[in-house]
Each structure stands twice: as C-alpha cells, then as structure tokens.
C-alpha cells in the first residue's frame, strides 16, 4: 500500500499542526477528502478530516494505528469507505471483515466512543456493482446494530432515482464523486442523525 504514503504523511502533518484536541473525526476515502467545507460545517465539534483519496476500508484499517497515533480522547468518528474495495474486486464479506477489524481498533484505542458508518453510495460509474453495494450495506447495517454506540447512516436509498438507478444530479461528470447537491444530501442526512455527534463545544445562545 505504498501508494498511500504521501497521503498518510499529509494527514500526520495536519494532525501535528492542530492547535486543539479533536473530538470528531471523519475518516475514509475521497468522499471526505473532497468535501472542502467539512471542518468548517462541523467546527463546533472540534473536527478533523482524515480522508485520503482512493482509500479502501482495507487501507483505513491498515493505516489506523499510524494515523491515529497522536490523536487522543476523541468522542465520535464518522467513517465512509468500502466502494473502492468493491471496485477493486473485493467481495462484500471481505469489506465487512475490514470494517469489523477497524471498529475493533477504534474501540481498543478510544473505548466505546460513537462510531458511525455512512452507507456505500450507489454511483453511476459503478452501476455494475449496485447489487454488491446494496448487499454490503445490508451486512454493515446488521453489524452496526449489535452495539448501542454504533450507527448506520443510510444515504444509499436517497441517491436513487424513481427507477432505482443512481441519480445523475448528485454526481460529478465522472459519475463517481459527489457534486455540491450530493454533499448537501449527505449534510442533511447527518443532521437528521444528531445522536452520532459529540456534545457541542460551542454552546448556542
């Protein structure tokens, strides 16, 4: 996984430069990396965006110990990854195993904090994998239902058109990454699941 080395160095540098202790972590693939407003939107939770482009759940698990070495006392982590694993030919059962391992690492380091997983999106570019994506999401939801501090965030159904196909209006021209409308949908969905976030550090007046 040497091709991730530059991204991992960037993340570790970002962590080193922090002038606060993060309470909310976004961890995963380019869905987070390309969400430029992410940390400003959730600023009241002292967030950090640890997305790295092209990452798989396998990579997120593999690099977890290294990336999170100097992060302490977070209260919540939101994960998005898995579609790149399926795109690389991994089976749903493998994706689930990677997620189980990642959740175990998180609990081992931080205890029973809030762990949320956003469902794998049904993208136009990977329409041929839609069945596998749907099945993987169902297994992820089943896994997360076993613990009260684990949350499944379903965006899959919201991204389908009336015919059950990925809706073009939410994607960039590449058919894979979200456009602004796509990110607005993710934001609204997360807002409806406020229990996934830590207590606000900046109280509303």
PDB file of C-alpha atoms in Angstrom:
ATOM      1  CA  UNK A   1       0.000   0.000   0.000  1.00  0.00           C
ATOM      2  CA  UNK A   2       2.979   2.275  -0.609  1.00  0.00           C
ATOM      3  CA  UNK A   3       0.914   4.448  -2.994  1.00  0.00           C
ATOM      4  CA  UNK A   4      -0.844   5.929   0.050  1.00  0.00           C
ATOM      5  CA  UNK A   5       2.405   7.081   1.681  1.00  0.00           C
ATOM      6  CA  UNK A   6       2.170  10.733   0.615  1.00  0.00           C
ATOM      7  CA  UNK A   7      -1.416  10.984   1.801  1.00  0.00           C
ATOM      8  CA  UNK A   8      -0.531   9.429   5.141  1.00  0.00           C
ATOM      9  CA  UNK A   9       2.330  11.907   5.576  1.00  0.00           C
ATOM     10  CA  UNK A  10      -0.091  14.757   4.807  1.00  0.00           C
ATOM     11  CA  UNK A  11      -2.590  13.556   7.395  1.00  0.00           C
ATOM     12  CA  UNK A  12       0.069  13.160  10.069  1.00  0.00           C
ATOM     13  CA  UNK A  13       1.321  16.657   9.284  1.00  0.00           C
ATOM     14  CA  UNK A  14      -2.225  18.030   9.586  1.00  0.00           C
ATOM     15  CA  UNK A  15      -2.573  16.348  12.975  1.00  0.00           C
ATOM     16  CA  UNK A  16       0.750  17.760  14.158  1.00  0.00           C
ATOM     17  CA  UNK A  17      -0.350  21.292  13.213  1.00  0.00           C
ATOM     18  CA  UNK A  18      -3.618  21.140  15.157  1.00  0.00           C
ATOM     19  CA  UNK A  19      -3.958  23.756  17.878  1.00  0.00           C
ATOM     20  CA  UNK A  20      -6.870  21.922  19.532  1.00  0.00           C
ATOM     21  CA  UNK A  21      -7.773  18.389  20.573  1.00  0.00           C
ATOM     22  CA  UNK A  22     -10.206  16.954  18.010  1.00  0.00           C
ATOM     23  CA  UNK A  23     -13.439  15.475  19.330  1.00  0.00           C
ATOM     24  CA  UNK A  24     -14.978  14.479  15.982  1.00  0.00           C
ATOM     25  CA  UNK A  25     -13.078  12.606  13.261  1.00  0.00           C
ATOM     26  CA  UNK A  26     -14.144  11.990   9.674  1.00  0.00           C
ATOM     27  CA  UNK A  27     -12.180   9.009   8.367  1.00  0.00           C
ATOM     28  CA  UNK A  28     -12.266   7.334   4.976  1.00  0.00           C
ATOM     29  CA  UNK A  29     -11.971   7.927   1.254  1.00  0.00           C
ATOM     30  CA  UNK A  30     -12.236  10.852  -1.173  1.00  0.00           C
ATOM     31  CA  UNK A  31     -15.895  11.390  -0.275  1.00  0.00           C
ATOM     32  CA  UNK A  32     -14.438  13.157   2.765  1.00  0.00           C
ATOM     33  CA  UNK A  33     -11.199  14.357   1.162  1.00  0.00           C
ATOM     34  CA  UNK A  34     -13.098  16.340  -1.471  1.00  0.00           C
ATOM     35  CA  UNK A  35     -15.656  17.789   0.966  1.00  0.00           C
ATOM     36  CA  UNK A  36     -13.844  21.096   1.361  1.00  0.00           C
ATOM     37  CA  UNK A  37     -16.305  22.665   3.799  1.00  0.00           C
ATOM     38  CA  UNK A  38     -16.392  19.672   6.127  1.00  0.00           C
ATOM     39  CA  UNK A  39     -14.399  21.026   9.065  1.00  0.00           C
ATOM     40  CA  UNK A  40     -15.987  24.478   8.891  1.00  0.00           C
ATOM     41  CA  UNK A  41     -19.510  22.996   8.838  1.00  0.00           C
ATOM     42  CA  UNK A  42     -18.836  20.993  11.996  1.00  0.00           C
ATOM     43  CA  UNK A  43     -16.491  23.462  13.698  1.00  0.00           C
ATOM     44  CA  UNK A  44     -18.452  23.389  16.976  1.00  0.00           C
ATOM     45  CA  UNK A  45     -17.297  19.787  17.479  1.00  0.00           C
ATOM     46  CA  UNK A  46     -13.545  20.404  17.037  1.00  0.00           C
ATOM     47  CA  UNK A  47     -13.407  18.203  13.920  1.00  0.00           C
ATOM     48  CA  UNK A  48     -10.596  16.861  11.794  1.00  0.00           C
ATOM     49  CA  UNK A  49     -10.925  15.477   8.268  1.00  0.00           C
ATOM     50  CA  UNK A  50      -8.739  12.380   7.880  1.00  0.00           C
ATOM     51  CA  UNK A  51      -9.988  11.306   4.482  1.00  0.00           C
ATOM     52  CA  UNK A  52      -7.402  10.183   1.945  1.00  0.00           C
ATOM     53  CA  UNK A  53      -8.124   9.799  -1.749  1.00  0.00           C
ATOM     54  CA  UNK A  54      -8.718   6.367  -3.195  1.00  0.00           C
ATOM     55  CA  UNK A  55      -8.612   4.743   0.219  1.00  0.00           C
ATOM     56  CA  UNK A  56     -10.278   1.436   0.865  1.00  0.00           C
ATOM     57  CA  UNK A  57     -11.597   0.030   4.114  1.00  0.00           C
ATOM     58  CA  UNK A  58      -8.600  -2.265   3.948  1.00  0.00           C
ATOM     59  CA  UNK A  59      -6.284   0.775   3.835  1.00  0.00           C
ATOM     60  CA  UNK A  60      -8.207   2.579   6.576  1.00  0.00           C
ATOM     61  CA  UNK A  61      -7.700  -0.451   8.801  1.00  0.00           C
ATOM     62  CA  UNK A  62      -4.071  -0.966   7.800  1.00  0.00           C
ATOM     63  CA  UNK A  63      -3.032   2.646   8.482  1.00  0.00           C
ATOM     64  CA  UNK A  64      -5.239   3.296  11.506  1.00  0.00           C
ATOM     65  CA  UNK A  65      -2.558   2.801  14.157  1.00  0.00           C
ATOM     66  CA  UNK A  66      -0.106   5.056  12.333  1.00  0.00           C
ATOM     67  CA  UNK A  67      -2.566   7.839  11.502  1.00  0.00           C
ATOM     68  CA  UNK A  68      -4.230   7.933  14.929  1.00  0.00           C
ATOM     69  CA  UNK A  69      -1.044   7.512  16.981  1.00  0.00           C
ATOM     70  CA  UNK A  70      -1.082  11.111  18.248  1.00  0.00           C
ATOM     71  CA  UNK A  71      -4.852  11.555  18.486  1.00  0.00           C
ATOM     72  CA  UNK A  72      -6.341  11.171  21.946  1.00  0.00           C
ATOM     73  CA  UNK A  73      -9.737  11.388  23.613  1.00  0.00           C
ATOM     74  CA  UNK A  74     -11.978  11.762  20.571  1.00  0.00           C
ATOM     75  CA  UNK A  75     -15.680  11.275  21.230  1.00  0.00           C
ATOM     76  CA  UNK A  76     -17.030  10.374  17.791  1.00  0.00           C
ATOM     77  CA  UNK A  77     -15.785   9.031  14.461  1.00  0.00           C
ATOM     78  CA  UNK A  78     -17.686   9.021  11.156  1.00  0.00           C
ATOM     79  CA  UNK A  79     -16.475   6.560   8.522  1.00  0.00           C
ATOM     80  CA  UNK A  80     -17.009   6.476   4.783  1.00  0.00           C
ATOM     81  CA  UNK A  81     -15.226   3.773   2.797  1.00  0.00           C
ATOM     82  CA  UNK A  82     -15.931   0.493   1.063  1.00  0.00           C
ATOM     83  CA  UNK A  83     -16.862   1.352  -2.504  1.00  0.00           C
ATOM     84  CA  UNK A  84     -13.212   1.353  -3.574  1.00  0.00           C
ATOM     85  CA  UNK A  85     -12.792  -2.113  -2.063  1.00  0.00           C
ATOM     86  CA  UNK A  86     -15.694  -3.397  -4.151  1.00  0.00           C
ATOM     87  CA  UNK A  87     -14.347  -1.522  -7.174  1.00  0.00           C
ATOM     88  CA  UNK A  88     -11.050  -3.346  -6.715  1.00  0.00           C
ATOM     89  CA  UNK A  89     -12.838  -6.688  -6.868  1.00  0.00           C
ATOM     90  CA  UNK A  90     -13.180  -7.391  -3.151  1.00  0.00           C
ATOM     91  CA  UNK A  91     -16.189  -9.411  -2.023  1.00  0.00           C
ATOM     92  CA  UNK A  92     -18.768  -7.944   0.387  1.00  0.00           C
ATOM     93  CA  UNK A  93     -17.666 -10.402   3.074  1.00  0.00           C
ATOM     94  CA  UNK A  94     -14.121  -9.032   2.835  1.00  0.00           C
ATOM     95  CA  UNK A  95     -15.371  -5.456   3.175  1.00  0.00           C
ATOM     96  CA  UNK A  96     -17.314  -6.452   6.276  1.00  0.00           C
ATOM     97  CA  UNK A  97     -14.226  -8.113   7.754  1.00  0.00           C
ATOM     98  CA  UNK A  98     -12.164  -4.958   7.195  1.00  0.00           C
ATOM     99  CA  UNK A  99     -14.859  -2.904   8.927  1.00  0.00           C
ATOM    100  CA  UNK A 100     -15.010  -5.305  11.874  1.00  0.00           C
ATOM    101  CA  UNK A 101     -11.244  -5.010  12.263  1.00  0.00           C
ATOM    102  CA  UNK A 102     -11.375  -1.211  12.043  1.00  0.00           C
ATOM    103  CA  UNK A 103     -14.123  -0.960  14.660  1.00  0.00           C
ATOM    104  CA  UNK A 104     -12.103  -3.239  16.946  1.00  0.00           C
ATOM    105  CA  UNK A 105      -9.046  -0.991  16.563  1.00  0.00           C
ATOM    106  CA  UNK A 106     -11.124   2.097  17.331  1.00  0.00           C
ATOM    107  CA  UNK A 107     -12.560   0.525  20.482  1.00  0.00           C
ATOM    108  CA  UNK A 108      -9.147  -0.733  21.589  1.00  0.00           C
ATOM    109  CA  UNK A 109      -7.673   2.786  21.362  1.00  0.00           C
ATOM    110  CA  UNK A 110     -10.585   5.029  22.337  1.00  0.00           C
ATOM    111  CA  UNK A 111     -13.042   2.813  24.195  1.00  0.00           C
ATOM    112  CA  UNK A 112     -16.738   2.731  23.346  1.00  0.00           C
ATOM    113  CA  UNK A 113     -16.978   6.066  21.544  1.00  0.00           C
ATOM    114  CA  UNK A 114     -19.634   6.820  18.952  1.00  0.00           C
ATOM    115  CA  UNK A 115     -18.791   5.103  15.641  1.00  0.00           C
ATOM    116  CA  UNK A 116     -20.915   5.915  12.596  1.00  0.00           C
ATOM    117  CA  UNK A 117     -20.646   4.395   9.141  1.00  0.00           C
ATOM    118  CA  UNK A 118     -22.194   6.093   6.124  1.00  0.00           C
ATOM    119  CA  UNK A 119     -23.605   3.584   3.659  1.00  0.00           C
ATOM    120  CA  UNK A 120     -21.699   2.953   0.448  1.00  0.00           C
ATOM    121  CA  UNK A 121     -23.131   5.173  -2.267  1.00  0.00           C
ATOM    122  CA  UNK A 122     -24.663   3.754  -5.483  1.00  0.00           C
ATOM    123  CA  UNK A 123     -22.572   5.607  -8.064  1.00  0.00           C
ATOM    124  CA  UNK A 124     -23.125   5.815 -11.807  1.00  0.00           C
ATOM    125  CA  UNK A 125     -19.554   4.748 -12.538  1.00  0.00           C
ATOM    126  CA  UNK A 126     -20.066   1.553 -10.539  1.00  0.00           C
ATOM    127  CA  UNK A 127     -23.623   0.724 -11.518  1.00  0.00           C
ATOM    128  CA  UNK A 128     -22.447  -2.794 -12.383  1.00  0.00           C
ATOM    129  CA  UNK A 129     -21.687  -3.243  -8.670  1.00  0.00           C
ATOM    130  CA  UNK A 130     -25.021  -1.962  -7.408  1.00  0.00           C
ATOM    131  CA  UNK A 131     -26.150  -5.398  -6.240  1.00  0.00           C
ATOM    132  CA  UNK A 132     -22.922  -5.937  -4.318  1.00  0.00           C
ATOM    133  CA  UNK A 133     -23.112  -2.439  -2.839  1.00  0.00           C
ATOM    134  CA  UNK A 134     -26.683  -2.996  -1.648  1.00  0.00           C
ATOM    135  CA  UNK A 135     -25.767  -6.358  -0.116  1.00  0.00           C
ATOM    136  CA  UNK A 136     -22.663  -4.932   1.567  1.00  0.00           C
ATOM    137  CA  UNK A 137     -24.702  -2.102   3.057  1.00  0.00           C
ATOM    138  CA  UNK A 138     -27.206  -4.584   4.471  1.00  0.00           C
ATOM    139  CA  UNK A 139     -24.395  -6.513   6.172  1.00  0.00           C
ATOM    140  CA  UNK A 140     -22.847  -3.294   7.507  1.00  0.00           C
ATOM    141  CA  UNK A 141     -26.209  -2.233   8.951  1.00  0.00           C
ATOM    142  CA  UNK A 142     -26.603  -5.652  10.573  1.00  0.00           C
ATOM    143  CA  UNK A 143     -23.115  -5.451  12.092  1.00  0.00           C
ATOM    144  CA  UNK A 144     -23.630  -1.958  13.497  1.00  0.00           C
ATOM    145  CA  UNK A 145     -26.990  -2.851  15.051  1.00  0.00           C
ATOM    146  CA  UNK A 146     -25.201  -5.044  17.596  1.00  0.00           C
ATOM    147  CA  UNK A 147     -23.871  -2.104  19.648  1.00  0.00           C
ATOM    148  CA  UNK A 148     -25.636   0.978  21.001  1.00  0.00           C
ATOM    149  CA  UNK A 149     -22.686   3.252  20.214  1.00  0.00           C
ATOM    150  CA  UNK A 150     -22.572   2.186  16.546  1.00  0.00           C
ATOM    151  CA  UNK A 151     -24.726   3.958  13.963  1.00  0.00           C
ATOM    152  CA  UNK A 152     -25.589   3.202  10.329  1.00  0.00           C
ATOM    153  CA  UNK A 153     -26.294   6.275   8.186  1.00  0.00           C
ATOM    154  CA  UNK A 154     -28.274   5.373   5.077  1.00  0.00           C
ATOM    155  CA  UNK A 155     -27.651   7.601   2.056  1.00  0.00           C
ATOM    156  CA  UNK A 156     -27.961   4.745  -0.463  1.00  0.00           C
ATOM    157  CA  UNK A 157     -31.723   4.949  -0.972  1.00  0.00           C
ATOM    158  CA  UNK A 158     -31.692   8.744  -1.140  1.00  0.00           C
ATOM    159  CA  UNK A 159     -29.267   8.684  -4.081  1.00  0.00           C
ATOM    160  CA  UNK A 160     -31.531   6.579  -6.313  1.00  0.00           C
ATOM    161  CA  UNK A 161     -33.912   7.944  -8.932  1.00  0.00           C
ATOM    162  CA  UNK A 162     -37.504   6.803  -9.444  1.00  0.00           C
ATOM    163  CA  UNK A 163     -36.257   3.802 -11.439  1.00  0.00           C
ATOM    164  CA  UNK A 164     -33.895   2.628  -8.711  1.00  0.00           C
ATOM    165  CA  UNK A 165     -30.758   3.787 -10.521  1.00  0.00           C
ATOM    166  CA  UNK A 166     -28.066   6.162  -9.216  1.00  0.00           C
ATOM    167  CA  UNK A 167     -29.375   9.700  -9.691  1.00  0.00           C
ATOM    168  CA  UNK A 168     -27.128  11.722 -12.004  1.00  0.00           C
ATOM    169  CA  UNK A 169     -27.967  15.020 -10.312  1.00  0.00           C
ATOM    170  CA  UNK A 170     -25.858  14.167  -7.250  1.00  0.00           C
ATOM    171  CA  UNK A 171     -22.630  13.301  -9.083  1.00  0.00           C
ATOM    172  CA  UNK A 172     -19.777  14.972 -10.893  1.00  0.00           C
ATOM    173  CA  UNK A 173     -19.241  14.187 -14.577  1.00  0.00           C
ATOM    174  CA  UNK A 174     -17.033  11.235 -13.630  1.00  0.00           C
ATOM    175  CA  UNK A 175     -20.130   9.525 -12.213  1.00  0.00           C
ATOM    176  CA  UNK A 176     -18.220   8.616  -9.066  1.00  0.00           C
ATOM    177  CA  UNK A 177     -17.700  11.666  -6.860  1.00  0.00           C
ATOM    178  CA  UNK A 178     -20.353  13.890  -5.303  1.00  0.00           C
ATOM    179  CA  UNK A 179     -21.143  17.330  -6.655  1.00  0.00           C
ATOM    180  CA  UNK A 180     -22.489  20.110  -4.420  1.00  0.00           C
ATOM    181  CA  UNK A 181     -26.003  18.631  -4.423  1.00  0.00           C
ATOM    182  CA  UNK A 182     -24.581  15.299  -3.323  1.00  0.00           C
ATOM    183  CA  UNK A 183     -22.778  16.868  -0.400  1.00  0.00           C
ATOM    184  CA  UNK A 184     -25.895  18.806   0.578  1.00  0.00           C
ATOM    185  CA  UNK A 185     -27.764  15.493   0.722  1.00  0.00           C
ATOM    186  CA  UNK A 186     -25.080  13.957   2.941  1.00  0.00           C
ATOM    187  CA  UNK A 187     -25.130  17.012   5.225  1.00  0.00           C
ATOM    188  CA  UNK A 188     -28.925  16.894   5.595  1.00  0.00           C
ATOM    189  CA  UNK A 189     -28.833  13.180   6.355  1.00  0.00           C
ATOM    190  CA  UNK A 190     -26.145  13.572   9.009  1.00  0.00           C
ATOM    191  CA  UNK A 191     -28.119  16.444  10.541  1.00  0.00           C
ATOM    192  CA  UNK A 192     -31.114  14.138  10.951  1.00  0.00           C
ATOM    193  CA  UNK A 193     -28.887  11.766  12.928  1.00  0.00           C
ATOM    194  CA  UNK A 194     -27.651  14.220  15.554  1.00  0.00           C
ATOM    195  CA  UNK A 195     -27.033  11.413  18.068  1.00  0.00           C
ATOM    196  CA  UNK A 196     -23.842  10.496  16.193  1.00  0.00           C
ATOM    197  CA  UNK A 197     -22.073  13.733  17.180  1.00  0.00           C
ATOM    198  CA  UNK A 198     -20.236  14.608  20.402  1.00  0.00           C
ATOM    199  CA  UNK A 199     -21.507  17.296  22.724  1.00  0.00           C
ATOM    200  CA  UNK A 200     -21.075  20.739  21.198  1.00  0.00           C
ATOM    201  CA  UNK A 201     -18.027  22.600  22.436  1.00  0.00           C
ATOM    202  CA  UNK A 202     -19.525  25.946  21.442  1.00  0.00           C
ATOM    203  CA  UNK A 203     -22.932  26.391  23.042  1.00  0.00           C
ATOM    204  CA  UNK A 204     -25.666  28.082  21.037  1.00  0.00           C
ATOM    205  CA  UNK A 205     -27.023  31.307  22.569  1.00  0.00           C
TER     206      UNK A 205
END
